[in-house]
Amino acid sequence: MENKASLYKGRSRYSEMKKRDIKERIYRGLVFVGVIGIWYFGAIRIDSPLLLPTPMAIAKALVSSVTDPEILLNLSITMKRVLKGFLYALLAGIPIGYIMGLSELAEKLLGGIIDSVRQVPIMAWVPLTIIWLGIGDGPTLFMIALSGVFPIILNTMQGVRGISKDYYNAARSMGAGPLSIFVNVIIPASIPDVLTGARIAVGTGWMSVV
Amino acid sequence: MELTVDAINKTFISNGNINQVLKDISFEVDKGQFISLLGPSGCGKTTLLTIIAGFQKPDSGSIIVEGKKVVKAGPDRGFVFQNYALFPWMTVKDNILFPMKQIKMPKAEREERLKVLLEMSQLEGREGLYPHQISGGMKQRTALVRALATKPSVLLMDEPLGALDFQMRQSLQDELEEIWLRDRTTVVMVTHDVDEAVYLSDRVIVMSTNKGQIVEDMNIELDRPRNRKSIEYEKYKNQLTIALTKASPEMTED
C-alpha cells in the first residue's frame, strides 16, 4: 500500500520534471533564436563583414575550422597541455589545501603568501617563466598549473574547515584515531569542495593556455 | 559506581564576560540507571554531557567511568547527537559497523552484532540505504544502535528526540525504552521535556540557569512501561515542573 502510493507519487513527480524540462528547453531555444536574430539584423544594418560579420559567415568559418586537420591537431595539443597543467595543480594544491585546512598554524604561515601571489595577473608571469623555463611547453604548463592551484587550495581548505565538529566528535567517541578520522571523515566530507576547486581549475587552465 | 561526576567546574569567557556554566557539579550514577539531566536552555546540561563524553575538558573536577578517569572521548561512552551526526557518505550498515571496526572487533563477531543491532532497531532491509534516504525516526534508531554497537559502559544522549514532532517523539520514546531494556546500559540523557524525563528515567536531575547548579535530584519509582495517565505520573511531572520553574532565569535573579 505504502509502496504503491510512493511509487505513484514518484511517477507523477517524474512526469512533472519532464514537463518542466521541455519548457526549459523551449525557452532556451527561443533565447538562442532571439540573440541570433538581433545579431543578424544588426549585421545587415551595419553592412560591414569587418565590423560585424553575419551569423552565417561565422557558422561557415566554424565548420571549416572544425574540419581542418591542422586546427584539430593543435586543439589536441592544447588539451594535452591543459590536462597536464591541471594534474600538476592537483598534485600541489590538494596536499597544501588539506594541510592548511587542518592546521591553523599552516594557514597563518601560508595564507598571506598565497593570497598575495594569487593577486598577480597571470600574464605578468609570462616574462619571468620564459626566463626560468625557456621557450616551449614549460612556461605554458607552469601558468596553467599556477592559475589552477589557487582555486584548488582554497576550496580544499574551505571544505576541510567546513566539516561539522559533530563528525569529529562522533568518530572519536567511536574509538577512531587520527588516521582513521582522516581517511573516513575528512576525505569523504571534503571531496565535494575539492571537486569544485578542480572544476574551477580546469576553467582557469583554459583561460591561461594562450 | 558506573559513573562519577566529581566537582565539575566550567566557565566560558565571551566578550570579556566570565560566565560560569557549571559550578561544583557532583553526582553518581549506578550501573544500569537511566538518568535525565533536565533544565532550561543555557543551564549547562549539554556542556556537562560533552564533558562526560570527553569532547571538552572541565576547568576543574573529574569524570570517572568504571573506575577510570576520563581524559578524552572513547568508545566506552557512546554518544547520540541531537542531529544524529550519521556519516552521510556511509550507508546505514557502514555507519553501524564503523565503531566496531575502530575497536578492531573480529569480522565474524562484527557481522553477528550488526544483525542483532539491525533487528533491535527494525532496520533490516534498510541497511544498504544512505542517511538521506531514510526517515527521521530511522536516522534516530541508526544513531542509537551505532552508539550502542561497542557495548559502551555509559550511553550519553543529547536531546535525542529533540528534532522530531510530538507524535513521532512519543512512539520513539517507546522504541528507545524497548532497546534500552535489552541490556540496560547506563544512560545519561539531556532533555528539556518534563514528560520525556518522567517517562524514560529512573532518576531526574534538574539543573538551573543560575551558575549551573543542581536544584533537584529525584528518583522516579514507577513500573515500566509507564502509564502517562496515572496519578503518580502526573505527580512526578508536577513536582519536576515546579523545580524547572525555579531553575529558570526569571526566578533566580540575584
CSV table of C-alpha atoms in Angstrom, one decimal:
chain,number,residue,atom,x,y,z
A,1,MET,CA,0.0,0.0,0.0
A,2,GLU,CA,2.6,2.4,1.1
A,3,ASN,CA,4.9,1.3,-1.7
A,4,LYS,CA,2.2,1.8,-4.3
A,5,ALA,CA,1.5,5.3,-3.0
A,6,SER,CA,5.1,6.3,-3.0
A,7,LEU,CA,5.6,4.8,-6.5
A,8,TYR,CA,2.7,6.8,-7.8
A,9,LYS,CA,4.0,9.9,-6.2
A,10,GLY,CA,7.4,9.2,-7.7
A,11,ARG,CA,5.9,8.8,-11.2
A,12,SER,CA,3.9,12.0,-11.1
A,13,ARG,CA,6.9,13.9,-9.9
A,14,TYR,CA,8.9,12.4,-12.7
A,15,SER,CA,6.4,13.5,-15.4
A,16,GLU,CA,6.3,16.9,-13.8
A,17,MET,CA,10.0,17.1,-14.0
A,18,LYS,CA,9.9,16.1,-17.7
A,19,LYS,CA,7.3,18.8,-18.4
A,20,ARG,CA,9.5,21.4,-16.8
A,21,ASP,CA,12.5,20.1,-18.7
A,22,ILE,CA,10.7,20.5,-22.0
A,23,LYS,CA,9.5,24.0,-21.1
A,24,GLU,CA,13.0,25.0,-20.2
A,25,ARG,CA,14.4,23.7,-23.5
A,26,ILE,CA,11.8,25.6,-25.5
A,27,TYR,CA,12.7,28.8,-23.6
A,28,ARG,CA,16.4,28.3,-24.1
A,29,GLY,CA,15.8,27.7,-27.9
A,30,LEU,CA,13.7,30.9,-28.1
A,31,VAL,CA,16.5,32.9,-26.4
A,32,PHE,CA,19.1,31.5,-28.8
A,33,VAL,CA,17.0,32.3,-31.8
A,34,GLY,CA,16.4,35.8,-30.5
A,35,VAL,CA,20.0,36.5,-30.0
A,36,ILE,CA,20.9,35.2,-33.5
A,37,GLY,CA,18.1,37.3,-34.9
A,38,ILE,CA,19.3,40.5,-33.3
A,39,TRP,CA,22.8,39.7,-34.4
A,40,TYR,CA,21.6,39.1,-38.0
A,41,PHE,CA,19.6,42.3,-38.3
A,42,GLY,CA,22.4,44.2,-36.7
A,43,ALA,CA,25.0,42.8,-39.2
A,44,ILE,CA,22.7,43.6,-42.1
A,45,ARG,CA,22.3,47.2,-40.9
A,46,ILE,CA,25.9,47.8,-40.3
A,47,ASP,CA,26.7,46.0,-43.5
A,48,SER,CA,30.4,45.5,-43.0
A,49,PRO,CA,31.9,42.0,-42.6
A,50,LEU,CA,34.9,43.5,-40.8
A,51,LEU,CA,33.0,45.2,-38.0
A,52,LEU,CA,30.2,42.6,-37.6
A,53,PRO,CA,30.0,39.6,-39.8
A,54,THR,CA,26.7,37.8,-40.2
A,55,PRO,CA,25.9,34.7,-38.2
A,56,MET,CA,26.0,32.7,-41.4
A,57,ALA,CA,29.6,33.7,-42.2
A,58,ILE,CA,30.6,32.8,-38.6
A,59,ALA,CA,28.9,29.4,-38.9
A,60,LYS,CA,30.7,28.7,-42.2
A,61,ALA,CA,34.1,29.6,-40.6
A,62,LEU,CA,33.3,27.3,-37.7
A,63,VAL,CA,32.5,24.4,-39.9
A,64,SER,CA,35.7,24.9,-42.0
A,65,SER,CA,37.9,25.1,-38.9
A,66,VAL,CA,36.4,22.1,-37.2
A,67,THR,CA,37.1,20.0,-40.3
A,68,ASP,CA,40.6,21.4,-40.7
A,69,PRO,CA,43.1,18.7,-39.5
A,70,GLU,CA,45.7,21.2,-38.5
A,71,ILE,CA,43.4,23.0,-36.2
A,72,LEU,CA,42.2,19.7,-34.7
A,73,LEU,CA,45.8,18.7,-34.1
A,74,ASN,CA,46.6,22.0,-32.3
A,75,LEU,CA,43.4,21.6,-30.3
A,76,SER,CA,44.6,18.2,-29.1
A,77,ILE,CA,48.0,19.6,-28.2
A,78,THR,CA,46.3,22.4,-26.2
A,79,MET,CA,44.0,19.9,-24.5
A,80,LYS,CA,47.0,17.8,-23.5
A,81,ARG,CA,48.7,20.9,-22.1
A,82,VAL,CA,45.7,21.9,-20.1
A,83,LEU,CA,45.3,18.4,-18.7
A,84,LYS,CA,49.0,18.1,-17.8
A,85,GLY,CA,49.0,21.6,-16.1
A,86,PHE,CA,45.8,20.7,-14.3
A,87,LEU,CA,47.3,17.5,-13.0
A,88,TYR,CA,50.3,19.4,-11.6
A,89,ALA,CA,47.8,21.8,-10.0
A,90,LEU,CA,46.0,19.0,-8.3
A,91,LEU,CA,49.2,17.3,-7.2
A,92,ALA,CA,50.4,20.5,-5.5
A,93,GLY,CA,47.1,22.0,-4.5
A,94,ILE,CA,45.3,19.2,-2.8
A,95,PRO,CA,48.0,18.4,-0.1
A,96,ILE,CA,48.6,22.1,0.6
A,97,GLY,CA,44.8,22.6,0.9
A,98,TYR,CA,44.5,19.8,3.3
A,99,ILE,CA,47.4,21.0,5.4
A,100,MET,CA,46.0,24.5,5.5
A,101,GLY,CA,42.6,23.2,6.3
A,102,LEU,CA,43.8,21.1,9.2
A,103,SER,CA,46.4,23.3,10.8
A,104,GLU,CA,45.7,26.9,11.8
A,105,LEU,CA,49.4,27.5,12.0
A,106,ALA,CA,49.9,26.4,8.4
A,107,GLU,CA,47.0,28.6,7.3
A,108,LYS,CA,48.6,31.6,9.1
A,109,LEU,CA,52.0,30.9,7.7
A,110,LEU,CA,51.0,30.2,4.1
A,111,GLY,CA,47.8,32.2,3.8
A,112,GLY,CA,49.5,35.6,3.4
A,113,ILE,CA,51.9,34.4,0.7
A,114,ILE,CA,49.2,32.6,-1.2
A,115,ASP,CA,46.8,35.5,-1.1
A,116,SER,CA,49.4,37.9,-2.4
A,117,VAL,CA,50.8,35.6,-5.1
A,118,ARG,CA,47.4,34.8,-6.4
A,119,GLN,CA,46.7,38.5,-7.0
A,120,VAL,CA,49.4,38.7,-9.6
A,121,PRO,CA,47.8,38.7,-13.1
A,122,ILE,CA,48.7,35.5,-14.8
A,123,MET,CA,50.1,37.4,-17.8
A,124,ALA,CA,52.6,39.1,-15.6
A,125,TRP,CA,54.2,35.7,-15.1
A,126,VAL,CA,55.0,35.3,-18.8
A,127,PRO,CA,58.4,37.1,-19.0
A,128,LEU,CA,59.6,35.6,-15.7
A,129,THR,CA,58.6,32.0,-16.6
A,130,ILE,CA,60.3,32.3,-20.0
A,131,ILE,CA,63.5,33.3,-18.3
A,132,TRP,CA,63.1,30.4,-15.8
A,133,LEU,CA,61.9,27.7,-18.1
A,134,GLY,CA,62.8,28.8,-21.6
A,135,ILE,CA,60.6,28.8,-24.6
A,136,GLY,CA,58.4,25.7,-25.2
A,137,ASP,CA,55.9,23.8,-23.1
A,138,GLY,CA,57.5,24.8,-19.8
A,139,PRO,CA,56.0,28.3,-19.3
A,140,THR,CA,52.6,27.3,-20.6
A,141,LEU,CA,52.4,24.3,-18.2
A,142,PHE,CA,53.6,26.4,-15.3
A,143,MET,CA,51.0,29.1,-15.9
A,144,ILE,CA,48.2,26.6,-16.3
A,145,ALA,CA,49.2,24.9,-13.1
A,146,LEU,CA,49.7,28.2,-11.3
A,147,SER,CA,46.3,29.5,-12.2
A,148,GLY,CA,44.6,26.3,-11.2
A,149,VAL,CA,46.4,25.7,-8.0
A,150,PHE,CA,44.8,28.5,-6.1
A,151,PRO,CA,41.2,27.6,-6.5
A,152,ILE,CA,42.1,24.0,-5.6
A,153,ILE,CA,44.0,25.1,-2.4
A,154,LEU,CA,41.2,27.5,-1.4
A,155,ASN,CA,38.3,25.2,-2.0
A,156,THR,CA,40.0,22.2,-0.4
A,157,MET,CA,40.8,24.3,2.7
A,158,GLN,CA,37.3,25.6,2.8
A,159,GLY,CA,36.0,22.0,2.5
A,160,VAL,CA,38.1,20.8,5.4
A,161,ARG,CA,37.2,23.8,7.5
A,162,GLY,CA,33.5,23.3,6.9
A,163,ILE,CA,33.3,19.8,8.3
A,164,SER,CA,30.9,19.7,11.3
A,165,LYS,CA,32.6,19.3,14.7
A,166,ASP,CA,30.0,16.7,15.4
A,167,TYR,CA,31.6,14.4,12.9
A,168,TYR,CA,34.9,14.6,14.6
A,169,ASN,CA,33.4,14.1,18.0
A,170,ALA,CA,31.3,11.2,16.8
A,171,ALA,CA,34.3,9.5,15.2
A,172,ARG,CA,36.4,10.0,18.4
A,173,SER,CA,33.7,8.7,20.6
A,174,MET,CA,33.5,5.6,18.5
A,175,GLY,CA,37.2,5.0,19.0
A,176,ALA,CA,38.7,6.4,15.8
A,177,GLY,CA,42.3,7.6,15.8
A,178,PRO,CA,43.7,10.5,13.7
A,179,LEU,CA,44.5,8.3,10.7
A,180,SER,CA,41.0,6.8,10.6
A,181,ILE,CA,39.4,10.2,11.1
A,182,PHE,CA,41.4,11.5,8.1
A,183,VAL,CA,40.5,8.5,5.8
A,184,ASN,CA,36.9,8.0,6.9
A,185,VAL,CA,35.8,11.5,7.8
A,186,ILE,CA,37.9,14.3,6.5
A,187,ILE,CA,38.4,13.0,2.9
A,188,PRO,CA,34.9,11.9,2.2
A,189,ALA,CA,33.4,15.1,3.8
A,190,SER,CA,35.7,17.4,1.8
A,191,ILE,CA,35.6,15.7,-1.6
A,192,PRO,CA,32.7,17.8,-3.0
A,193,ASP,CA,34.7,21.0,-2.3
A,194,VAL,CA,37.9,19.5,-3.7
A,195,LEU,CA,36.0,18.7,-6.9
A,196,THR,CA,34.5,22.3,-7.1
A,197,GLY,CA,38.1,23.6,-6.9
A,198,ALA,CA,39.2,21.2,-9.6
A,199,ARG,CA,36.4,22.3,-11.9
A,200,ILE,CA,37.3,25.9,-11.5
A,201,ALA,CA,41.0,25.0,-12.1
A,202,VAL,CA,40.1,23.4,-15.5
A,203,GLY,CA,38.4,26.7,-16.4
A,204,THR,CA,41.2,28.9,-15.4
A,205,GLY,CA,43.6,26.5,-17.1
A,206,TRP,CA,41.8,27.0,-20.4
A,207,MET,CA,42.0,30.7,-20.0
A,208,SER,CA,45.7,30.9,-19.3
A,209,VAL,CA,46.7,28.5,-22.1
A,210,VAL,CA,47.0,31.3,-24.5
B,1,MET,CA,29.7,3.1,40.8
B,2,GLU,CA,29.4,3.2,37.0
B,3,LEU,CA,29.8,6.9,36.5
B,4,THR,CA,31.0,9.5,38.9
B,5,VAL,CA,30.8,13.2,38.2
B,6,ASP,CA,33.1,14.9,40.7
B,7,ALA,CA,33.1,18.6,41.5
B,8,ILE,CA,33.0,19.8,37.9
B,9,ASN,CA,33.5,23.5,37.2
B,10,LYS,CA,33.4,25.1,33.8
B,11,THR,CA,33.4,28.8,32.8
B,12,PHE,CA,33.3,30.4,29.4
B,13,ILE,CA,34.6,33.8,28.6
B,14,SER,CA,32.7,35.7,25.9
B,15,ASN,CA,33.1,39.4,25.2
B,16,GLY,CA,35.1,39.8,28.3
B,17,ASN,CA,32.3,38.4,30.5
B,18,ILE,CA,33.1,35.4,32.6
B,19,ASN,CA,30.1,33.1,32.5
B,20,GLN,CA,30.2,30.2,34.9
B,21,VAL,CA,28.1,27.4,33.3
B,22,LEU,CA,28.8,24.6,35.7
B,23,LYS,CA,29.6,25.1,39.4
B,24,ASP,CA,30.7,22.2,41.6
B,25,ILE,CA,28.5,19.6,40.0
B,26,SER,CA,28.8,16.2,41.6
B,27,PHE,CA,26.7,13.1,41.4
B,28,GLU,CA,27.0,9.4,41.0
B,29,VAL,CA,25.1,7.1,38.6
B,30,ASP,CA,24.5,3.4,39.4
B,31,LYS,CA,25.1,0.7,36.8
B,32,GLY,CA,22.0,0.3,34.6
B,33,GLN,CA,20.4,3.5,35.8
B,34,PHE,CA,18.7,5.8,33.2
B,35,ILE,CA,19.1,9.3,34.3
B,36,SER,CA,18.0,12.6,32.7
B,37,LEU,CA,19.6,16.0,33.0
B,38,LEU,CA,16.6,18.3,32.9
B,39,GLY,CA,16.9,22.1,32.7
B,40,PRO,CA,16.1,25.2,30.7
B,41,SER,CA,18.3,26.1,27.8
B,42,GLY,CA,21.5,27.7,28.9
B,43,CYS,CA,21.8,25.7,32.2
B,44,GLY,CA,24.9,23.9,31.0
B,45,LYS,CA,23.3,20.4,30.8
B,46,THR,CA,24.7,19.8,27.3
B,47,THR,CA,28.1,21.2,28.3
B,48,LEU,CA,28.1,18.7,31.2
B,49,LEU,CA,27.2,15.9,28.8
B,50,THR,CA,30.1,16.8,26.4
B,51,ILE,CA,32.5,16.9,29.4
B,52,ILE,CA,31.4,13.4,30.4
B,53,ALA,CA,31.9,12.4,26.7
B,54,GLY,CA,35.4,13.9,26.7
B,55,PHE,CA,34.7,16.3,23.9
B,56,GLN,CA,35.8,19.2,26.1
B,57,LYS,CA,37.7,19.5,29.4
B,58,PRO,CA,36.3,20.9,32.6
B,59,ASP,CA,38.2,23.7,34.4
B,60,SER,CA,38.4,21.5,37.4
B,61,GLY,CA,36.9,18.3,38.7
B,62,SER,CA,36.9,14.9,37.1
B,63,ILE,CA,34.7,12.3,35.4
B,64,ILE,CA,35.2,8.7,36.4
B,65,VAL,CA,33.7,5.8,34.3
B,66,GLU,CA,34.1,2.3,35.7
B,67,GLY,CA,36.9,3.4,38.0
B,68,LYS,CA,38.9,5.1,35.1
B,69,LYS,CA,39.3,8.8,34.8
B,70,VAL,CA,38.1,10.3,31.6
B,71,VAL,CA,40.8,12.2,29.6
B,72,LYS,CA,39.4,12.1,26.1
B,73,ALA,CA,36.5,10.8,24.0
B,74,GLY,CA,36.4,7.0,23.7
B,75,PRO,CA,34.3,4.0,22.8
B,76,ASP,CA,33.4,3.2,26.5
B,77,ARG,CA,31.0,6.1,26.2
B,78,GLY,CA,28.5,6.0,23.3
B,79,PHE,CA,27.1,9.3,22.2
B,80,VAL,CA,23.8,10.1,20.4
B,81,PHE,CA,23.8,13.6,18.9
B,82,GLN,CA,20.8,15.8,18.6
B,83,ASN,CA,21.2,16.0,14.8
B,84,TYR,CA,22.3,12.3,14.7
B,85,ALA,CA,25.7,13.1,13.1
B,86,LEU,CA,25.4,10.0,10.9
B,87,PHE,CA,28.1,10.0,8.3
B,88,PRO,CA,26.2,10.9,5.1
B,89,TRP,CA,28.8,9.2,2.9
B,90,MET,CA,28.2,5.8,4.5
B,91,THR,CA,25.2,3.5,4.3
B,92,VAL,CA,23.2,2.6,7.4
B,93,LYS,CA,25.2,-0.6,7.6
B,94,ASP,CA,28.6,1.1,7.3
B,95,ASN,CA,27.6,3.7,9.9
B,96,ILE,CA,26.8,1.0,12.4
B,97,LEU,CA,29.9,-1.1,11.5
B,98,PHE,CA,32.2,1.9,11.9
B,99,PRO,CA,32.6,1.9,15.7
B,100,MET,CA,33.1,-1.9,15.7
B,101,LYS,CA,35.9,-1.6,13.1
B,102,GLN,CA,37.5,1.1,15.1
B,103,ILE,CA,37.9,-1.1,18.1
B,104,LYS,CA,39.1,-3.9,15.8
B,105,MET,CA,36.3,-6.3,16.6
B,106,PRO,CA,36.8,-9.6,14.6
B,107,LYS,CA,34.8,-9.7,11.4
B,108,ALA,CA,32.6,-12.7,12.4
B,109,GLU,CA,31.7,-11.0,15.7
B,110,ARG,CA,31.0,-7.7,13.9
B,111,GLU,CA,28.6,-9.3,11.4
B,112,GLU,CA,26.9,-11.1,14.3
B,113,ARG,CA,26.5,-7.9,16.3
B,114,LEU,CA,25.3,-6.0,13.2
B,115,LYS,CA,22.5,-8.5,12.7
B,116,VAL,CA,21.4,-8.1,16.4
B,117,LEU,CA,21.5,-4.3,16.1
B,118,LEU,CA,19.6,-4.2,12.9
B,119,GLU,CA,16.9,-6.4,14.3
B,120,MET,CA,16.8,-4.3,17.5
B,121,SER,CA,16.3,-1.1,15.6
B,122,GLN,CA,13.9,-2.6,13.0
B,123,LEU,CA,16.3,-1.5,10.2
B,124,GLU,CA,16.5,-4.9,8.5
B,125,GLY,CA,16.3,-4.4,4.7
B,126,ARG,CA,17.3,-0.8,5.1
B,127,GLU,CA,20.9,-1.3,5.8
B,128,GLY,CA,22.0,-0.5,2.3
B,129,LEU,CA,20.4,2.9,2.3
B,130,TYR,CA,22.1,6.2,2.9
B,131,PRO,CA,21.1,8.5,5.8
B,132,HIS,CA,19.4,11.0,3.4
B,133,GLN,CA,17.2,8.2,2.1
B,134,ILE,CA,15.6,7.3,5.4
B,135,SER,CA,13.1,9.0,7.7
B,136,GLY,CA,13.9,10.9,10.9
B,137,GLY,CA,12.9,8.1,13.1
B,138,MET,CA,15.1,5.6,11.2
B,139,LYS,CA,18.0,8.0,11.5
B,140,GLN,CA,17.4,8.3,15.2
B,141,ARG,CA,17.4,4.5,15.6
B,142,THR,CA,20.5,4.2,13.4
B,143,ALA,CA,22.3,6.7,15.6
B,144,LEU,CA,21.2,4.9,18.7
B,145,VAL,CA,22.4,1.4,17.7
B,146,ARG,CA,25.6,2.9,16.3
B,147,ALA,CA,26.3,4.3,19.7
B,148,LEU,CA,25.5,1.0,21.3
B,149,ALA,CA,27.5,-1.1,18.9
B,150,THR,CA,30.6,-1.3,21.0
B,151,LYS,CA,28.6,-2.1,24.2
B,152,PRO,CA,29.7,1.1,26.0
B,153,SER,CA,29.6,1.4,29.8
B,154,VAL,CA,27.6,4.6,29.5
B,155,LEU,CA,25.3,5.9,26.8
B,156,LEU,CA,25.1,9.6,26.5
B,157,MET,CA,22.2,11.2,24.6
B,158,ASP,CA,21.9,14.9,23.8
B,159,GLU,CA,18.2,15.6,23.3
B,160,PRO,CA,18.0,12.5,21.1
B,161,LEU,CA,14.4,13.1,20.2
B,162,GLY,CA,14.6,16.9,20.0
B,163,ALA,CA,14.4,17.1,16.2
B,164,LEU,CA,11.2,15.2,15.9
B,165,ASP,CA,7.5,16.2,16.1
B,166,PHE,CA,5.3,15.3,19.1
B,167,GLN,CA,3.7,12.1,17.8
B,168,MET,CA,7.0,10.7,16.5
B,169,ARG,CA,8.6,11.6,19.7
B,170,GLN,CA,6.2,9.5,21.8
B,171,SER,CA,6.4,6.5,19.6
B,172,LEU,CA,10.2,6.8,19.6
B,173,GLN,CA,10.3,7.1,23.3
B,174,ASP,CA,8.7,3.6,23.4
B,175,GLU,CA,11.2,2.3,21.0
B,176,LEU,CA,14.1,3.9,22.9
B,177,GLU,CA,12.9,2.3,26.1
B,178,GLU,CA,12.5,-1.1,24.4
B,179,ILE,CA,16.0,-1.0,23.0
B,180,TRP,CA,17.4,0.2,26.3
B,181,LEU,CA,15.6,-2.5,28.3
B,182,ARG,CA,17.5,-5.2,26.3
B,183,ASP,CA,20.8,-4.6,28.0
B,184,ARG,CA,20.1,-1.8,30.4
B,185,THR,CA,23.2,0.2,29.6
B,186,THR,CA,23.7,3.1,32.0
B,187,VAL,CA,22.2,6.2,30.3
B,188,VAL,CA,22.6,9.9,30.8
B,189,MET,CA,20.2,11.8,28.7
B,190,VAL,CA,19.9,15.6,28.3
B,191,THR,CA,16.3,16.9,27.8
B,192,HIS,CA,14.2,19.9,28.4
B,193,ASP,CA,11.0,18.0,28.2
B,194,VAL,CA,9.5,17.1,31.6
B,195,ASP,CA,7.2,14.4,30.2
B,196,GLU,CA,10.1,12.7,28.3
B,197,ALA,CA,12.2,12.7,31.5
B,198,VAL,CA,9.5,11.2,33.7
B,199,TYR,CA,8.5,8.6,31.0
B,200,LEU,CA,12.0,7.3,30.5
B,201,SER,CA,14.2,7.9,33.5
B,202,ASP,CA,14.9,6.1,36.8
B,203,ARG,CA,16.2,9.4,38.1
B,204,VAL,CA,15.9,13.0,37.0
B,205,ILE,CA,18.5,15.7,37.9
B,206,VAL,CA,17.3,19.3,37.4
B,207,MET,CA,19.9,21.9,36.7
B,208,SER,CA,19.4,25.7,37.0
B,209,THR,CA,20.5,28.5,34.7
B,210,ASN,CA,22.0,30.2,37.7
B,211,LYS,CA,25.6,29.1,37.6
B,212,GLY,CA,24.6,25.7,36.5
B,213,GLN,CA,23.8,24.1,39.9
B,214,ILE,CA,21.7,21.1,40.7
B,215,VAL,CA,18.4,22.2,42.2
B,216,GLU,CA,16.6,18.8,42.3
B,217,ASP,CA,17.6,15.2,42.2
B,218,MET,CA,14.6,12.9,42.1
B,219,ASN,CA,14.1,9.2,41.7
B,220,ILE,CA,11.1,8.1,39.6
B,221,GLU,CA,9.7,5.0,41.1
B,222,LEU,CA,7.2,3.8,38.6
B,223,ASP,CA,6.9,0.4,36.8
B,224,ARG,CA,7.7,0.3,33.1
B,225,PRO,CA,6.2,0.9,30.6
B,226,ARG,CA,4.8,3.9,32.3
B,227,ASN,CA,1.2,5.0,32.2
B,228,ARG,CA,1.1,8.6,31.2
B,229,LYS,CA,-2.4,8.9,32.6
B,230,SER,CA,-1.7,7.6,36.1
B,231,ILE,CA,-2.0,9.9,39.1
B,232,GLU,CA,1.6,9.1,40.3
B,233,TYR,CA,2.9,10.0,36.8
B,234,GLU,CA,1.2,13.4,37.0
B,235,LYS,CA,2.5,14.0,40.4
B,236,TYR,CA,6.1,13.5,39.3
B,237,LYS,CA,5.5,15.7,36.3
B,238,ASN,CA,4.1,18.5,38.6
B,239,GLN,CA,7.0,18.3,41.0
B,240,LEU,CA,9.5,18.5,38.2
B,241,THR,CA,7.7,21.3,36.5
B,242,ILE,CA,7.9,23.3,39.8
B,243,ALA,CA,11.6,22.5,40.1
B,244,LEU,CA,12.1,23.6,36.4
B,245,THR,CA,10.3,26.9,37.0
B,246,LYS,CA,12.6,27.5,40.0
B,247,ALA,CA,15.5,26.7,37.7
B,248,SER,CA,14.6,29.2,35.0
B,249,PRO,CA,16.3,32.6,34.8
B,250,GLU,CA,13.3,34.8,35.8
B,251,MET,CA,13.1,33.1,39.2
B,252,THR,CA,16.8,33.2,40.0
B,253,GLU,CA,17.6,36.9,39.8
B,254,ASP,CA,20.2,38.0,42.3
